[in-house]
mmCIF file of C-alpha atoms in Angstrom:
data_model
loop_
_atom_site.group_PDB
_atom_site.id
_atom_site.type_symbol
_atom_site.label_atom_id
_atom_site.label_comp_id
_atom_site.label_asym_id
_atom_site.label_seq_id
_atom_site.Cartn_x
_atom_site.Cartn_y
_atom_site.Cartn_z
ATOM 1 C CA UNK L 9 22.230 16.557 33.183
ATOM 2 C CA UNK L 10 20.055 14.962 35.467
ATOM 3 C CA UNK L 11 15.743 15.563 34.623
ATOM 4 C CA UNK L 12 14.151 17.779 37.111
ATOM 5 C CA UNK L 13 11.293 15.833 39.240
ATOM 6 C CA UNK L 14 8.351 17.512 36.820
ATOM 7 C CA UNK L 15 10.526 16.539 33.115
ATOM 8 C CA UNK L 16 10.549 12.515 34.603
ATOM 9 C CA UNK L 17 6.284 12.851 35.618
ATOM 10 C CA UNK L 18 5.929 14.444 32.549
ATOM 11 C CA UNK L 19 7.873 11.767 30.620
ATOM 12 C CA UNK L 20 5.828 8.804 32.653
ATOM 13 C CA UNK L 21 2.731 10.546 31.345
ATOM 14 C CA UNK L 22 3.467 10.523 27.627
ATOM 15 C CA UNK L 23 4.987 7.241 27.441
ATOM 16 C CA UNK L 24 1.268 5.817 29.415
ATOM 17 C CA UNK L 25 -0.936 8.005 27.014
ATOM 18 C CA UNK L 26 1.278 6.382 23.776
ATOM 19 C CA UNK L 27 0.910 2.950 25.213
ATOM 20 C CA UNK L 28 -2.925 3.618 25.989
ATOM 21 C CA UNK L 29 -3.005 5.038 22.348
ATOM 22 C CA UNK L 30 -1.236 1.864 21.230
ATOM 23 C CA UNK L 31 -3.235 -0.622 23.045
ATOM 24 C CA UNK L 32 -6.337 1.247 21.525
ATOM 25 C CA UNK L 33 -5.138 0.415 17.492
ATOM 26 C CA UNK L 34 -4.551 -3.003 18.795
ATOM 27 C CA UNK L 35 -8.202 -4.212 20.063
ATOM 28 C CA UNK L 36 -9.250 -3.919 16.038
ATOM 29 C CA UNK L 37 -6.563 -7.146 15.695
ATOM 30 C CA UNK L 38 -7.546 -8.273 18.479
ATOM 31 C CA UNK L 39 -11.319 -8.828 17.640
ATOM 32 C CA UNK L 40 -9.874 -10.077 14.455
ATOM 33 C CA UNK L 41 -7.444 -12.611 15.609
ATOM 34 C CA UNK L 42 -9.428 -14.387 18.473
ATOM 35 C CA UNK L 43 -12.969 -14.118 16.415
ATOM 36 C CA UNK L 44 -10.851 -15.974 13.198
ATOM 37 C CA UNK L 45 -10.588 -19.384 15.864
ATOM 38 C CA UNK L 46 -14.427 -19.403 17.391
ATOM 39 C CA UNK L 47 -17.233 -21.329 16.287
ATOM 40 C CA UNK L 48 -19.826 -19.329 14.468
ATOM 41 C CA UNK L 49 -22.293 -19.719 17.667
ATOM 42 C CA UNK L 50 -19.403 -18.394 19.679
ATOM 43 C CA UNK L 51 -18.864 -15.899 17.872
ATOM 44 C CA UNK L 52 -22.362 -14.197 17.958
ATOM 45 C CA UNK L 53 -23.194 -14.986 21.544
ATOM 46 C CA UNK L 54 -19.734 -12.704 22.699
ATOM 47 C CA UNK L 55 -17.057 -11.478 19.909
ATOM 48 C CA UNK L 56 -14.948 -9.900 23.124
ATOM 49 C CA UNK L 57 -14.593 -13.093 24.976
ATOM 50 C CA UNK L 58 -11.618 -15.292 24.405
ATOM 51 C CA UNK L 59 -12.522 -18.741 22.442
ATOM 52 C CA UNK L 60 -14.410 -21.755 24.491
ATOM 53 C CA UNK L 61 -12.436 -24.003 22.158
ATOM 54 C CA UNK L 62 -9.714 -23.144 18.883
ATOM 55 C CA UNK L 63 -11.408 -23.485 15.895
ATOM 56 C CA UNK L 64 -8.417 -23.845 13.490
ATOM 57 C CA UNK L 65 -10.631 -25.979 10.952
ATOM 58 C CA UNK L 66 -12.093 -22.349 9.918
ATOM 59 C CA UNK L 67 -8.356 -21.909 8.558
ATOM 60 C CA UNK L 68 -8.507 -24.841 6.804
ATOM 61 C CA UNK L 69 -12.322 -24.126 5.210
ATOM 62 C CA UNK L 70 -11.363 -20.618 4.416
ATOM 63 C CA UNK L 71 -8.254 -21.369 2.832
ATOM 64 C CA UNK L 72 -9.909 -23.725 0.757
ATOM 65 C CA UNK L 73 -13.351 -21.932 -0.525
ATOM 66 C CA UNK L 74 -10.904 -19.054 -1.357
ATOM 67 C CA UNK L 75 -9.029 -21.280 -3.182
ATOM 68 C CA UNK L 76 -6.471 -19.050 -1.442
ATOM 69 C CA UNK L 77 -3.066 -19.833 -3.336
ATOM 70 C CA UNK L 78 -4.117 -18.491 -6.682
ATOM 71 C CA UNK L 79 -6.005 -15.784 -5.093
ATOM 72 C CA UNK L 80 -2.395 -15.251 -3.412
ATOM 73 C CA UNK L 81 -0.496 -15.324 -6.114
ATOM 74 C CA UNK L 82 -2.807 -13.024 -8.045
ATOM 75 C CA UNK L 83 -2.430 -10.487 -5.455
ATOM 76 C CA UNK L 84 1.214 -11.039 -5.504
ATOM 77 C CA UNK L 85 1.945 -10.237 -9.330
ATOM 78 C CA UNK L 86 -0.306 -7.465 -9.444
ATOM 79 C CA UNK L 87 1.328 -5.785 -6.324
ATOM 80 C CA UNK L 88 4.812 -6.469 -7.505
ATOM 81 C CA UNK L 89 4.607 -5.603 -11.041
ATOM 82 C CA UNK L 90 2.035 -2.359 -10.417
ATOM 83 C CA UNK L 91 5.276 -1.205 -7.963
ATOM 84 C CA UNK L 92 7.807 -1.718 -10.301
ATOM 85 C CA UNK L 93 6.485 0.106 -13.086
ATOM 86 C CA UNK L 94 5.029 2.991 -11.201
ATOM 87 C CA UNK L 95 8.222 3.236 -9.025
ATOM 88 C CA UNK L 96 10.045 3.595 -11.827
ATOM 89 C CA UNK L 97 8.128 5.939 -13.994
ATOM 90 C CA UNK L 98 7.513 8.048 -11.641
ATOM 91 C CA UNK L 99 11.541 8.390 -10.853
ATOM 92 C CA UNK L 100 11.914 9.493 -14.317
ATOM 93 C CA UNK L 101 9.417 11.755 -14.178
ATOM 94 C CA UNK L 102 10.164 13.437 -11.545
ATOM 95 C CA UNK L 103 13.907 13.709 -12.188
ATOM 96 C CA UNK L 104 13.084 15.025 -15.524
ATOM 97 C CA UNK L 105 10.522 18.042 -13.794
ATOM 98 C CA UNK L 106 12.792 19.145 -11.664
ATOM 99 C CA UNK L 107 16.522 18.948 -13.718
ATOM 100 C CA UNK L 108 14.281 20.336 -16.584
ATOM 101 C CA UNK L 109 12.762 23.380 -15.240
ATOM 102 C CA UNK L 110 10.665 24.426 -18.506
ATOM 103 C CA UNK L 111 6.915 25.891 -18.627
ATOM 104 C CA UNK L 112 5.537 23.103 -19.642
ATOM 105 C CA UNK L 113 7.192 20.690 -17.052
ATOM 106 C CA UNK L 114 6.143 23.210 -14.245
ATOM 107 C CA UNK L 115 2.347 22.574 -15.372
ATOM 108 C CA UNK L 116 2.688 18.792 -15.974
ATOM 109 C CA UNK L 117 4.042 18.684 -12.493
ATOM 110 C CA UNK L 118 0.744 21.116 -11.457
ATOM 111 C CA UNK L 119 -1.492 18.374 -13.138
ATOM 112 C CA UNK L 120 0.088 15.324 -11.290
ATOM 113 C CA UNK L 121 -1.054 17.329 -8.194
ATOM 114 C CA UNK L 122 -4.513 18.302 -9.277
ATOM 115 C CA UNK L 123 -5.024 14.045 -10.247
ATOM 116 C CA UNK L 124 -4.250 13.489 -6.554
ATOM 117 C CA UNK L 125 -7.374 15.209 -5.610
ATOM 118 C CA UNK L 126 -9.717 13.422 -7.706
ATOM 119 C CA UNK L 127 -12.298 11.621 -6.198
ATOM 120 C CA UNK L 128 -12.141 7.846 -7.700
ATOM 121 C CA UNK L 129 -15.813 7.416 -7.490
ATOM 122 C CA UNK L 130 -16.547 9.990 -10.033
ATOM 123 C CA UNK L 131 -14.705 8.435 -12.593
ATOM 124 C CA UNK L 132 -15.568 4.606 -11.968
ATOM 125 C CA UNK L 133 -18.172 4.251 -14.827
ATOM 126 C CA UNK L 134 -15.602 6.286 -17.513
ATOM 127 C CA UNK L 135 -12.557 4.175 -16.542
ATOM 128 C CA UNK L 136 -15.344 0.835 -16.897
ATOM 129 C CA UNK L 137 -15.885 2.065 -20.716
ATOM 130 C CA UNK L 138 -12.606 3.083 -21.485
ATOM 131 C CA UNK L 139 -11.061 -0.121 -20.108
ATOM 132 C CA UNK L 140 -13.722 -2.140 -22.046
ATOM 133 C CA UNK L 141 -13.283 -0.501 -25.140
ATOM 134 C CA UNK L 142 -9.366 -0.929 -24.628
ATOM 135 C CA UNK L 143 -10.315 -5.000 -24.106
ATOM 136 C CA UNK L 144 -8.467 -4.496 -20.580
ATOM 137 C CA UNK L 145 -11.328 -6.128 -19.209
ATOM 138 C CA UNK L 146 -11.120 -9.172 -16.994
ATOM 139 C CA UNK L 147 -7.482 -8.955 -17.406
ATOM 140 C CA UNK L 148 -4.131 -8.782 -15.057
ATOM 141 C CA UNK L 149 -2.229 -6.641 -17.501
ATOM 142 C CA UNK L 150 -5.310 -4.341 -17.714
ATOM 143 C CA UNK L 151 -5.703 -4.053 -13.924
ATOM 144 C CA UNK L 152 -1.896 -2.972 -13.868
ATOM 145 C CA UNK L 153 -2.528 -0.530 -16.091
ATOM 146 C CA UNK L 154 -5.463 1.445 -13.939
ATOM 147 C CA UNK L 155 -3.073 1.121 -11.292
ATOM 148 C CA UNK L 156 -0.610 2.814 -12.703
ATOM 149 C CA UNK L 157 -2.564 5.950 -14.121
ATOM 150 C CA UNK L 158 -3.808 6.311 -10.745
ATOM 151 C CA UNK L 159 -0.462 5.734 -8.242
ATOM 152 C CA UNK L 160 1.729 7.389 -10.535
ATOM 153 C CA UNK L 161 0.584 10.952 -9.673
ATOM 154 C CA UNK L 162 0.984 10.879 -5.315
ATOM 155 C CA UNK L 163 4.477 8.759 -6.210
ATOM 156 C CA UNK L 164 5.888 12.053 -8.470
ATOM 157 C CA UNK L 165 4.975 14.190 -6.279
ATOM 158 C CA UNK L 166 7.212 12.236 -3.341
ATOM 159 C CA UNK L 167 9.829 12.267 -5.878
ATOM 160 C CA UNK L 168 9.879 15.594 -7.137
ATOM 161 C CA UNK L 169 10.459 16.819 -3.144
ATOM 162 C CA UNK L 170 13.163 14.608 -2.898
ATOM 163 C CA UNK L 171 14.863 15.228 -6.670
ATOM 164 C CA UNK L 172 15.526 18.688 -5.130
ATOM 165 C CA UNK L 173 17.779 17.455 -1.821
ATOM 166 C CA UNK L 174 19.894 15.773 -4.778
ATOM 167 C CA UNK L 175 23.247 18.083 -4.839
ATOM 168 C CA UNK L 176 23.201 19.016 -8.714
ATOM 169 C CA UNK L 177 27.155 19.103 -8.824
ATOM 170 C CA UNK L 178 27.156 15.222 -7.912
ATOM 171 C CA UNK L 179 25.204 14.718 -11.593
ATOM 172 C CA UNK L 180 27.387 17.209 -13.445
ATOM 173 C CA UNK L 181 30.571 15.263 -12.017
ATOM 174 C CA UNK L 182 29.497 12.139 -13.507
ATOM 175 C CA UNK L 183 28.834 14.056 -16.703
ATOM 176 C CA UNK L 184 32.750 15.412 -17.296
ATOM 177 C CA UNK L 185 33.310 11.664 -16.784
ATOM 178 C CA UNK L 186 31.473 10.931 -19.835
ATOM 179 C CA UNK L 187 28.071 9.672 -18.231
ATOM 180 C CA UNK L 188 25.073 10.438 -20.504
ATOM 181 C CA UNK L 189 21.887 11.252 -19.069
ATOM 182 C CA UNK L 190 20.659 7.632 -18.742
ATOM 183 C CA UNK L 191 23.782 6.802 -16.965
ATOM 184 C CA UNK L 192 23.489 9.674 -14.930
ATOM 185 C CA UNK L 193 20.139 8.689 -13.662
ATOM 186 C CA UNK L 194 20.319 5.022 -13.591
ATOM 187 C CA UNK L 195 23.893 5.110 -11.754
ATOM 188 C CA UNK L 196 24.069 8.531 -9.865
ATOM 189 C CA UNK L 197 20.704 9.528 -9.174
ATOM 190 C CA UNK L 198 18.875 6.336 -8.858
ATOM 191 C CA UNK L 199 21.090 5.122 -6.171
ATOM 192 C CA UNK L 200 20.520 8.310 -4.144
ATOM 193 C CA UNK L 201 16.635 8.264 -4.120
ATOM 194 C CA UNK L 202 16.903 4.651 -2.519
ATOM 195 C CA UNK L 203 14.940 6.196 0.876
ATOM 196 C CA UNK L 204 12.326 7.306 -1.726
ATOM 197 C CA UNK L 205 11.803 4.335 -3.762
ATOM 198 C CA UNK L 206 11.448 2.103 -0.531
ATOM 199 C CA UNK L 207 8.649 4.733 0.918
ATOM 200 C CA UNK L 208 6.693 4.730 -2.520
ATOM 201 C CA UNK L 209 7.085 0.876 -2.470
ATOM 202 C CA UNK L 210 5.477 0.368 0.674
ATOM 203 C CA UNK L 211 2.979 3.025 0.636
ATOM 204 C CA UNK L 212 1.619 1.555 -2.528
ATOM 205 C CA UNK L 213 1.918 -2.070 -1.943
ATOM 206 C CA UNK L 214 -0.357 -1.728 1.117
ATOM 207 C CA UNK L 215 -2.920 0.366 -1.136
ATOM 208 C CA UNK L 216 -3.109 -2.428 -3.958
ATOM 209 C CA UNK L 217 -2.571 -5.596 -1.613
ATOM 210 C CA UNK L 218 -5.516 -4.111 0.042
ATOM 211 C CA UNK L 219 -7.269 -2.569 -2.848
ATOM 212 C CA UNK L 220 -11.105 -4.239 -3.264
ATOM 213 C CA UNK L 221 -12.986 -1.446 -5.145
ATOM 214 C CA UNK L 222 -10.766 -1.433 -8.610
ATOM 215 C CA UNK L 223 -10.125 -5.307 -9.052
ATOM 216 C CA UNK L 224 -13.889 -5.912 -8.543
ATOM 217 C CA UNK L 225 -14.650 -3.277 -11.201
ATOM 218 C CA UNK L 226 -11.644 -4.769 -13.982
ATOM 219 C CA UNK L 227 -11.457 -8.696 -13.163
ATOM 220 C CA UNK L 228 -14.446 -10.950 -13.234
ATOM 221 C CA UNK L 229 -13.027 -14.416 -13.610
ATOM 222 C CA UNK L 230 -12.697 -16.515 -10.697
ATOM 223 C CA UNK L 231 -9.393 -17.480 -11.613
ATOM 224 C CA UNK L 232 -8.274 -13.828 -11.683
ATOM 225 C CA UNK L 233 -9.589 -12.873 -7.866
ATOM 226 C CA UNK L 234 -7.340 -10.883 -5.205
ATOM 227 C CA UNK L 235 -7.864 -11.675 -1.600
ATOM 228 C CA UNK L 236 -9.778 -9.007 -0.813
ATOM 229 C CA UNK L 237 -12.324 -10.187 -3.806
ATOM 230 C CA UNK L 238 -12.248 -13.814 -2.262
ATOM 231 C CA UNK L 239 -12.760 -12.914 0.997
ATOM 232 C CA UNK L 240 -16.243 -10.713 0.308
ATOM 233 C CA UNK L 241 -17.984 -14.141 -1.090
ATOM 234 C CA UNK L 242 -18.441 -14.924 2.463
ATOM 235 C CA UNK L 243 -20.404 -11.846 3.033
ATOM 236 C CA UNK L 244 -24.039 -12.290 0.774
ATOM 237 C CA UNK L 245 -26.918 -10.766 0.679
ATOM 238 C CA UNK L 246 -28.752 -12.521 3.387
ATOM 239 C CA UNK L 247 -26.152 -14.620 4.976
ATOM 240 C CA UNK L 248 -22.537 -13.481 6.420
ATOM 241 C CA UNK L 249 -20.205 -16.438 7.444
ATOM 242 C CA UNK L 250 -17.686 -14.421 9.789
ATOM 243 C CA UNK L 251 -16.205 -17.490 11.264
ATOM 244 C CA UNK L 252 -14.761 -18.312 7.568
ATOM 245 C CA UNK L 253 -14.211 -14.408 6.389
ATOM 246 C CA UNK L 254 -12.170 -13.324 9.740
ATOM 247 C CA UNK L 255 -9.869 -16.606 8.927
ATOM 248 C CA UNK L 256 -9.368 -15.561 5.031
ATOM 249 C CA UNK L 257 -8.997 -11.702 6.225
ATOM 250 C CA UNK L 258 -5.915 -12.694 8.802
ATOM 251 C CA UNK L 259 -4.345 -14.604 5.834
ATOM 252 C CA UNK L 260 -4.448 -11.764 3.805
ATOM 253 C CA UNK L 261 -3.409 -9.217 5.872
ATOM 254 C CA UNK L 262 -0.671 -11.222 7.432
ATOM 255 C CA UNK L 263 1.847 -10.876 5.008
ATOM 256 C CA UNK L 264 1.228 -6.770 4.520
ATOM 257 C CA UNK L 265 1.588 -6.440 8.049
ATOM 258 C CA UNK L 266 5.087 -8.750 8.437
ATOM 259 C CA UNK L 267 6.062 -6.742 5.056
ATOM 260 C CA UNK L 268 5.572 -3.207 6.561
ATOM 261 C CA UNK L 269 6.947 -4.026 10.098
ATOM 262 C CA UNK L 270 10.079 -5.160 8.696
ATOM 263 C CA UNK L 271 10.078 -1.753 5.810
ATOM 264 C CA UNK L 272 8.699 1.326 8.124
ATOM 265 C CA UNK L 273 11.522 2.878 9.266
ATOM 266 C CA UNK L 274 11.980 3.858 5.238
ATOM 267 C CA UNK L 275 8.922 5.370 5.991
ATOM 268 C CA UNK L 276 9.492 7.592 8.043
ATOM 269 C CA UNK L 277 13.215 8.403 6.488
ATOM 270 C CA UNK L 278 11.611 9.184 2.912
ATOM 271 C CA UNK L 279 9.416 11.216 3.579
ATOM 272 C CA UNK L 280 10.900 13.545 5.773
ATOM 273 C CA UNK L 281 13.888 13.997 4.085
ATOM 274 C CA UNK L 282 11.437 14.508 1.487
ATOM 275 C CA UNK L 283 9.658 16.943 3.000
ATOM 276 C CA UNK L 284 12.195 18.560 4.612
ATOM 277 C CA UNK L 285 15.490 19.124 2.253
ATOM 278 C CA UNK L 286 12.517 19.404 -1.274
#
């Protein structure tokens, strides 16, 4: 069926206003990405302007003061392994709440929700003394560990939803064939949540790729730094060198932003089926 005259003009419309809207999120990368190859006096005399000349030594600089490849690879294992083990976990848990539908699991799964809501200021200084009393201090393992007290809670509660759109008879089939509940989960279930475990993956790789707040609380070591840490040393108390910090900031963010382009659709797939079918 052909669109009436006022269904096309009102088509035109929204597609301009999400372009506009588009074009609006952009001009943030924009300032980033043309600022990152100015000279410093460039720079402050007109950030909108396109550069006079490419600066690609401030690459160079910045990738060097950051001593950028550890800080890299920092970021790396603390993303990867923090996923894995809260991804996981938080499966388990969540399969257990829901197949398990017990008093107590009912208010364990109440708790998870009521940790979402807690502001992480207000417990910065306890977490400080527990960690240092732990001797998780100024360690990788120890920063994994704050990580996962604190993304396990939002990634069971995108579980549990999803748990429920799981068919029950598909788990009790696999049981008359002599599965256990182990093999149940890990062959049956596990499989099945795959929309789930991508969504959780992304959502929490961009929060701990990005995270500066915790690591500058747990590691102190230079060797130990995250981008985000090595990118704030060009920002002191009296001085700010933007034409090194906007290089070291599009190296860091470049690889989020090629990882989540590449993962969003699961995004979007998780969570409303999610959503919708929990």
């Amino acid at each position: 069926m052909d669109m009436t005259k006022n269904e096309r003009t009102g088509r035109i419309v929204t597609e301009v206003i999400m372009i506009l809207i588009a074009l609006l999120f952009l001009v943030p990368f924009y300032f980033l990405f043309v600022n990152s190859v100015k000279s410093i006096g460039d720079l402050y005399t007109n950030a909108a302007s396109l550069p006079k000349s490419l600066e690609w030594g401030n690459y160079a600089r910045a990738f060097e003061i950051t001593k950028f490849p550890t800080a890299f690879l920092n970021s790396f294992i603390i993303t990867i392994i923090s996923n894995v083990v809260i991804v996981l976990i938080s499966a388990m848990a969540a399969y257990r709440m829901v197949r398990t539908d017990s008093r107590f699991n009912r208010l364990l799964f109440v708790v998870f929700v009521a940790a979402m809501v807690v502001p992480f200021q207000s417990i910065m200084i306890p977490l400080v003394k527990v960690t240092s009393t732990l001797g998780l201090m100024n360690s990788i393992p120890g920063l994994i560990i704050c990580y996962l007290g604190f993304g396990v809670p939002i990634s069971v509660f995108l579980f549990h939803g999803f748990v429920k759109s799981i068919p029950l008879e598909i788990e009790e089939a696999a049981t008359v064939d002599g599965s256990n509940v182990y093999g149940v989960f890990y062959r049956v279930v596990l499989p099945l949540l795959k929309p789930m475990l991508v969504t959780v993956f992304i959502l929490n790789t961009l929060w701990i790729w990005n995270d500066y707040l915790l690591p500058s609380l747990i590691l102190q070591a230079p060797e130990l730094r995250t981008i985000p840490i090595a990118t704030f040393n060009f920002f002191g108390q009296y001085t700010k060198q933007w034409d090194l910090a906007l290089p070291a900031l599009v190296m860091g963010i470049l690889p989020v932003i090629v990882f989540f382009l590449s993962m969003q659709k699961y995004i979007i797939e998780g969570i409303t089926q999610g959503a919708v079918k929990g």
